[in-house]
Amino acid sequence: MGVGEANPAAQLAVTNLDSSQDIVSFTGSDGSTVFVVDDSGQVGIGVTNPSALLEVAGTITANIIAADTVSANRLTVGDGVFYADGETNKIAIGTTNVSTADLSLYK
């Protein structure tokens, strides 16, 4: 099936015909944005205007999370529950301030 496509190349193919609009948008019964794919291909879950390739408002739950690259060499899990700073090579538990962390590990 093609949406905006004369000859779809997949089971479901969608082509955005108006770059000023999102490609796909799902709205909840309360009018809030649940899922969006904007014209540049950025995906938002619970976010109206995603500012990254994938932006999620809320908690992500997964059995396995793999990341080859962490933005700005930092990884924060929870609200400072676990924080790794690749620039200083320090890890903090319970805070994002590695200089006052309960536990800091040096490379």
GROMACS .gro file of N, CA and C in nm:
model
  321
    1MET      N    1   0.085  -0.116   0.000
    1MET     CA    2   0.000   0.000   0.000
    1MET      C    3   0.090   0.122   0.000
    2GLY      N    4   0.059   0.217  -0.080
    2GLY     CA    5   0.138   0.339  -0.087
    2GLY      C    6   0.058   0.460  -0.045
    3VAL      N    7   0.116   0.540   0.042
    3VAL     CA    8   0.056   0.667   0.082
    3VAL      C    9   0.145   0.776   0.022
    4GLY      N   10   0.092   0.849  -0.074
    4GLY     CA   11   0.173   0.947  -0.145
    4GLY      C   12   0.269   0.882  -0.243
    5GLU      N   13   0.245   0.756  -0.275
    5GLU     CA   14   0.333   0.677  -0.363
    5GLU      C   15   0.251   0.615  -0.474
    6ALA      N   16   0.296   0.628  -0.598
    6ALA     CA   17   0.228   0.563  -0.709
    6ALA      C   18   0.268   0.416  -0.719
    7ASN      N   19   0.397   0.388  -0.693
    7ASN     CA   20   0.450   0.252  -0.701
    7ASN      C   21   0.525   0.220  -0.573
    8PRO      N   22   0.455   0.178  -0.468
    8PRO     CA   23   0.523   0.152  -0.340
    8PRO      C   24   0.626   0.041  -0.351
    9ALA      N   25   0.741   0.062  -0.285
    9ALA     CA   26   0.851  -0.035  -0.289
    9ALA      C   27   0.850  -0.125  -0.166
   10ALA      N   28   0.748  -0.115  -0.082
   10ALA     CA   29   0.739  -0.197   0.038
   10ALA      C   30   0.592  -0.225   0.068
   11GLN      N   31   0.566  -0.311   0.166
   11GLN     CA   32   0.429  -0.342   0.203
   11GLN      C   33   0.354  -0.215   0.243
   12LEU      N   34   0.422  -0.126   0.314
   12LEU     CA   35   0.367   0.005   0.346
   12LEU      C   36   0.473   0.108   0.315
   13ALA      N   37   0.447   0.195   0.222
   13ALA     CA   38   0.542   0.299   0.182
   13ALA      C   39   0.472   0.434   0.194
   14VAL      N   40   0.540   0.527   0.262
   14VAL     CA   41   0.484   0.661   0.283
   14VAL      C   42   0.584   0.763   0.232
   15THR      N   43   0.540   0.852   0.146
   15THR     CA   44   0.622   0.962   0.098
   15THR      C   45   0.559   1.092   0.141
   16ASN      N   46   0.640   1.177   0.203
   16ASN     CA   47   0.590   1.306   0.248
   16ASN      C   48   0.581   1.399   0.128
   17LEU      N   49   0.462   1.448   0.100
   17LEU     CA   50   0.441   1.536  -0.014
   17LEU      C   51   0.447   1.684   0.026
   18ASP      N   52   0.460   1.712   0.156
   18ASP     CA   53   0.463   1.851   0.204
   18ASP      C   54   0.568   1.859   0.315
   19SER      N   55   0.687   1.912   0.283
   19SER     CA   56   0.797   1.914   0.377
   19SER      C   57   0.771   2.001   0.500
   20SER      N   58   0.663   2.076   0.499
   20SER     CA   59   0.630   2.157   0.617
   20SER      C   60   0.550   2.076   0.719
   21GLN      N   61   0.519   1.951   0.686
   21GLN     CA   62   0.442   1.866   0.776
   21GLN      C   63   0.522   1.741   0.812
   22ASP      N   64   0.485   1.678   0.924
   22ASP     CA   65   0.547   1.553   0.964
   22ASP      C   66   0.507   1.442   0.869
   23ILE      N   67   0.592   1.339   0.857
   23ILE     CA   68   0.561   1.224   0.773
   23ILE      C   69   0.452   1.140   0.838
   24VAL      N   70   0.470   1.112   0.968
   24VAL     CA   71   0.374   1.031   1.043
   24VAL      C   72   0.353   1.097   1.178
   25SER      N   73   0.229   1.098   1.225
   25SER     CA   74   0.201   1.151   1.358
   25SER      C   75   0.081   1.077   1.416
   26PHE      N   76   0.100   1.025   1.538
   26PHE     CA   77  -0.009   0.962   1.612
   26PHE      C   78  -0.041   1.050   1.731
   27THR      N   79  -0.168   1.077   1.751
   27THR     CA   80  -0.214   1.163   1.859
   27THR      C   81  -0.303   1.084   1.953
   28GLY      N   82  -0.284   1.105   2.083
   28GLY     CA   83  -0.366   1.038   2.182
   28GLY      C   84  -0.505   1.098   2.190
   29SER      N   85  -0.595   1.033   2.260
   29SER     CA   86  -0.733   1.081   2.273
   29SER      C   87  -0.741   1.216   2.343
   30ASP      N   88  -0.634   1.250   2.420
   30ASP     CA   89  -0.632   1.380   2.487
   30ASP      C   90  -0.569   1.489   2.400
   31GLY      N   91  -0.531   1.455   2.277
   31GLY     CA   92  -0.473   1.553   2.185
   31GLY      C   93  -0.322   1.562   2.191
   32SER      N   94  -0.259   1.487   2.281
   32SER     CA   95  -0.113   1.491   2.294
   32SER      C   96  -0.047   1.405   2.187
   33THR      N   97   0.072   1.444   2.145
   33THR     CA   98   0.147   1.367   2.047
   33THR      C   99   0.203   1.242   2.113
   34VAL      N  100   0.174   1.127   2.056
   34VAL     CA  101   0.221   1.000   2.108
   34VAL      C  102   0.345   0.955   2.033
   35PHE      N  103   0.345   0.972   1.902
   35PHE     CA  104   0.455   0.926   1.816
   35PHE      C  105   0.459   1.015   1.694
   36VAL      N  106   0.580   1.057   1.654
   36VAL     CA  107   0.593   1.141   1.536
   36VAL      C  108   0.723   1.107   1.462
   37VAL      N  109   0.717   1.111   1.330
   37VAL     CA  110   0.835   1.106   1.245
   37VAL      C  111   0.830   1.235   1.164
   38ASP      N  112   0.929   1.324   1.186
   38ASP     CA  113   0.924   1.451   1.115
   38ASP      C  114   0.985   1.438   0.976
   39ASP      N  115   0.982   1.545   0.899
   39ASP     CA  116   1.025   1.541   0.759
   39ASP      C  117   1.173   1.507   0.744
   40SER      N  118   1.254   1.533   0.848
   40SER     CA  119   1.396   1.500   0.840
   40SER      C  120   1.426   1.359   0.888
   41GLY      N  121   1.320   1.284   0.929
   41GLY     CA  122   1.337   1.146   0.973
   41GLY      C  123   1.360   1.131   1.121
   42GLN      N  124   1.356   1.240   1.197
   42GLN     CA  125   1.372   1.232   1.341
   42GLN      C  126   1.243   1.179   1.403
   43VAL      N  127   1.259   1.091   1.503
   43VAL     CA  128   1.146   1.022   1.565
   43VAL      C  129   1.128   1.075   1.707
   44GLY      N  130   1.004   1.107   1.739
   44GLY     CA  131   0.972   1.149   1.875
   44GLY      C  132   0.866   1.059   1.934
   45ILE      N  133   0.890   1.013   2.055
   45ILE     CA  134   0.790   0.936   2.129
   45ILE      C  135   0.752   1.021   2.249
   46GLY      N  136   0.629   1.069   2.248
   46GLY     CA  137   0.584   1.161   2.351
   46GLY      C  138   0.640   1.301   2.333
   47VAL      N  139   0.698   1.327   2.216
   47VAL     CA  140   0.761   1.455   2.185
   47VAL      C  141   0.705   1.507   2.053
   48THR      N  142   0.661   1.631   2.051
   48THR     CA  143   0.603   1.688   1.929
   48THR      C  144   0.708   1.721   1.825
   49ASN      N  145   0.819   1.783   1.867
   49ASN     CA  146   0.925   1.824   1.774
   49ASN      C  147   1.058   1.764   1.819
   50PRO      N  148   1.089   1.641   1.776
   50PRO     CA  149   1.214   1.579   1.820
   50PRO      C  150   1.335   1.657   1.773
   51SER      N  151   1.435   1.670   1.864
   51SER     CA  152   1.556   1.745   1.831
   51SER      C  153   1.675   1.653   1.807
   52ALA      N  154   1.651   1.522   1.806
   52ALA     CA  155   1.756   1.424   1.780
   52ALA      C  156   1.696   1.313   1.694
   53LEU      N  157   1.781   1.224   1.646
   53LEU     CA  158   1.733   1.115   1.562
   53LEU      C  159   1.624   1.036   1.633
   54LEU      N  160   1.640   1.015   1.766
   54LEU     CA  161   1.536   0.954   1.848
   54LEU      C  162   1.529   1.032   1.978
   55GLU      N  163   1.413   1.087   2.009
   55GLU     CA  164   1.393   1.159   2.135
   55GLU      C  165   1.270   1.102   2.204
   56VAL      N  166   1.287   1.065   2.329
   56VAL     CA  167   1.180   1.002   2.406
   56VAL      C  168   1.154   1.084   2.531
   57ALA      N  169   1.028   1.117   2.554
   57ALA     CA  170   0.989   1.183   2.678
   57ALA      C  171   0.944   1.075   2.775
   58GLY      N  172   1.022   1.050   2.876
   58GLY     CA  173   0.987   0.946   2.971
   58GLY      C  174   1.098   0.844   2.987
   59THR      N  175   1.066   0.736   3.049
   59THR     CA  176   1.161   0.631   3.080
   59THR      C  177   1.162   0.527   2.970
   60ILE      N  178   1.281   0.483   2.932
   60ILE     CA  179   1.297   0.377   2.833
   60ILE      C  180   1.328   0.248   2.909
   61THR      N  181   1.254   0.143   2.882
   61THR     CA  182   1.277   0.014   2.945
   61THR      C  183   1.320  -0.085   2.838
   62ALA      N  184   1.430  -0.155   2.864
   62ALA     CA  185   1.481  -0.251   2.767
   62ALA      C  186   1.558  -0.359   2.839
   63ASN      N  187   1.564  -0.477   2.780
   63ASN     CA  188   1.646  -0.584   2.835
   63ASN      C  189   1.794  -0.558   2.810
   64ILE      N  190   1.824  -0.502   2.693
   64ILE     CA  191   1.963  -0.474   2.656
   64ILE      C  192   1.966  -0.337   2.588
   65ILE      N  193   2.061  -0.257   2.627
   65ILE     CA  194   2.084  -0.129   2.561
   65ILE      C  195   2.229  -0.128   2.516
   66ALA      N  196   2.253  -0.105   2.389
   66ALA     CA  197   2.389  -0.099   2.336
   66ALA      C  198   2.410   0.037   2.273
   67ALA      N  199   2.523   0.099   2.305
   67ALA     CA  200   2.554   0.230   2.247
   67ALA      C  201   2.700   0.231   2.207
   68ASP      N  202   2.726   0.253   2.080
   68ASP     CA  203   2.864   0.265   2.033
   68ASP      C  204   2.919   0.403   2.065
   69THR      N  205   2.833   0.503   2.062
   69THR     CA  206   2.873   0.641   2.087
   69THR      C  207   2.777   0.703   2.185
   70VAL      N  208   2.830   0.771   2.284
   70VAL     CA  209   2.748   0.842   2.381
   70VAL      C  210   2.773   0.990   2.359
   71SER      N  211   2.666   1.068   2.347
   71SER     CA  212   2.678   1.210   2.319
   71SER      C  213   2.770   1.277   2.419
   72ALA      N  214   2.865   1.353   2.371
   72ALA     CA  215   2.958   1.432   2.451
   72ALA      C  216   3.035   1.346   2.552
   73ASN      N  217   3.053   1.218   2.521
   73ASN     CA  218   3.129   1.127   2.607
   73ASN      C  219   3.071   1.114   2.747
   74ARG      N  220   2.940   1.129   2.760
   74ARG     CA  221   2.877   1.116   2.891
   74ARG      C  222   2.757   1.023   2.880
   75LEU      N  223   2.737   0.946   2.984
   75LEU     CA  224   2.622   0.858   2.993
   75LEU      C  225   2.563   0.874   3.131
   76THR      N  226   2.436   0.913   3.136
   76THR     CA  227   2.367   0.926   3.262
   76THR      C  228   2.251   0.828   3.265
   77VAL      N  229   2.243   0.749   3.369
   77VAL     CA  230   2.134   0.654   3.386
   77VAL      C  231   2.050   0.701   3.503
   78GLY      N  232   1.920   0.718   3.479
   78GLY     CA  233   1.832   0.768   3.584
   78GLY      C  234   1.864   0.912   3.616
   79ASP      N  235   1.827   0.956   3.732
   79ASP     CA  236   1.850   1.093   3.775
   79ASP      C  237   1.983   1.099   3.851
   80GLY      N  238   2.091   1.070   3.779
   80GLY     CA  239   2.222   1.069   3.842
   80GLY      C  240   2.249   0.942   3.920
   81VAL      N  241   2.170   0.836   3.899
   81VAL     CA  242   2.193   0.710   3.969
   81VAL      C  243   2.327   0.651   3.927
   82PHE      N  244   2.358   0.659   3.800
   82PHE     CA  245   2.486   0.614   3.747
   82PHE      C  246   2.530   0.713   3.642
   83TYR      N  247   2.652   0.760   3.650
   83TYR     CA  248   2.700   0.862   3.557
   83TYR      C  249   2.842   0.827   3.517
   84ALA      N  250   2.868   0.822   3.388
   84ALA     CA  251   3.002   0.794   3.338
   84ALA      C  252   3.045   0.911   3.251
   85ASP      N  253   3.162   0.966   3.280
   85ASP     CA  254   3.216   1.080   3.207
   85ASP      C  255   3.339   1.033   3.131
   86GLY      N  256   3.328   1.022   3.000
   86GLY     CA  257   3.437   0.974   2.917
   86GLY      C  258   3.551   1.073   2.903
   87GLU      N  259   3.526   1.202   2.930
   87GLU     CA  260   3.633   1.301   2.920
   87GLU      C  261   3.726   1.296   3.041
   88THR      N  262   3.670   1.275   3.159
   88THR     CA  263   3.751   1.269   3.281
   88THR      C  264   3.780   1.127   3.324
   89ASN      N  265   3.718   1.030   3.255
   89ASN     CA  266   3.731   0.887   3.289
   89ASN      C  267   3.689   0.858   3.432
   90LYS      N  268   3.583   0.926   3.477
   90LYS     CA  269   3.531   0.905   3.611
   90LYS      C  270   3.390   0.847   3.604
   91ILE      N  271   3.356   0.768   3.703
   91ILE     CA  272   3.222   0.712   3.717
   91ILE      C  273   3.169   0.755   3.853
   92ALA      N  274   3.044   0.801   3.854
   92ALA     CA  275   2.983   0.843   3.980
   92ALA      C  276   2.854   0.766   4.002
   93ILE      N  277   2.826   0.734   4.125
   93ILE     CA  278   2.701   0.669   4.161
   93ILE      C  279   2.628   0.759   4.260
   94GLY      N  280   2.504   0.795   4.227
   94GLY     CA  281   2.424   0.879   4.315
   94GLY      C  282   2.433   1.027   4.284
   95THR      N  283   2.517   1.064   4.187
   95THR     CA  284   2.530   1.205   4.150
   95THR      C  285   2.592   1.215   4.012
   96THR      N  286   2.572   1.327   3.944
   96THR     CA  287   2.639   1.352   3.816
   96THR      C  288   2.763   1.437   3.836
   97ASN      N  289   2.789   1.481   3.959
   97ASN     CA  290   2.906   1.561   3.990
   97ASN      C  291   3.019   1.466   4.031
   98VAL      N  292   3.107   1.433   3.936
   98VAL     CA  293   3.210   1.334   3.962
   98VAL      C  294   3.313   1.382   4.065
   99SER      N  295   3.324   1.514   4.088
   99SER     CA  296   3.421   1.562   4.186
   99SER      C  297   3.372   1.541   4.329
  100THR      N  298   3.240   1.528   4.348
  100THR     CA  299   3.186   1.505   4.483
  100THR      C  300   3.113   1.370   4.491
  101ALA      N  301   3.148   1.281   4.401
  101ALA     CA  302   3.078   1.152   4.394
  101ALA      C  303   3.110   1.066   4.514
  102ASP      N  304   3.014   0.981   4.551
  102ASP     CA  305   3.036   0.883   4.656
  102ASP      C  306   3.143   0.785   4.614
  103LEU      N  307   3.150   0.757   4.485
  103LEU     CA  308   3.249   0.664   4.432
  103LEU      C  309   3.298   0.718   4.300
  104SER      N  310   3.427   0.737   4.288
  104SER     CA  311   3.487   0.779   4.163
  104SER      C  312   3.597   0.679   4.129
  105LEU      N  313   3.599   0.635   4.005
  105LEU     CA  314   3.700   0.543   3.957
  105LEU      C  315   3.783   0.615   3.851
  106TYR      N  316   3.913   0.599   3.860
  106TYR     CA  317   4.001   0.664   3.765
  106TYR      C  318   4.062   0.558   3.676
  107LYS      N  319   4.081   0.594   3.551
  107LYS     CA  320   4.136   0.503   3.452
  107LYS      C  321   4.283   0.482   3.478
   0.00000   0.00000   0.00000
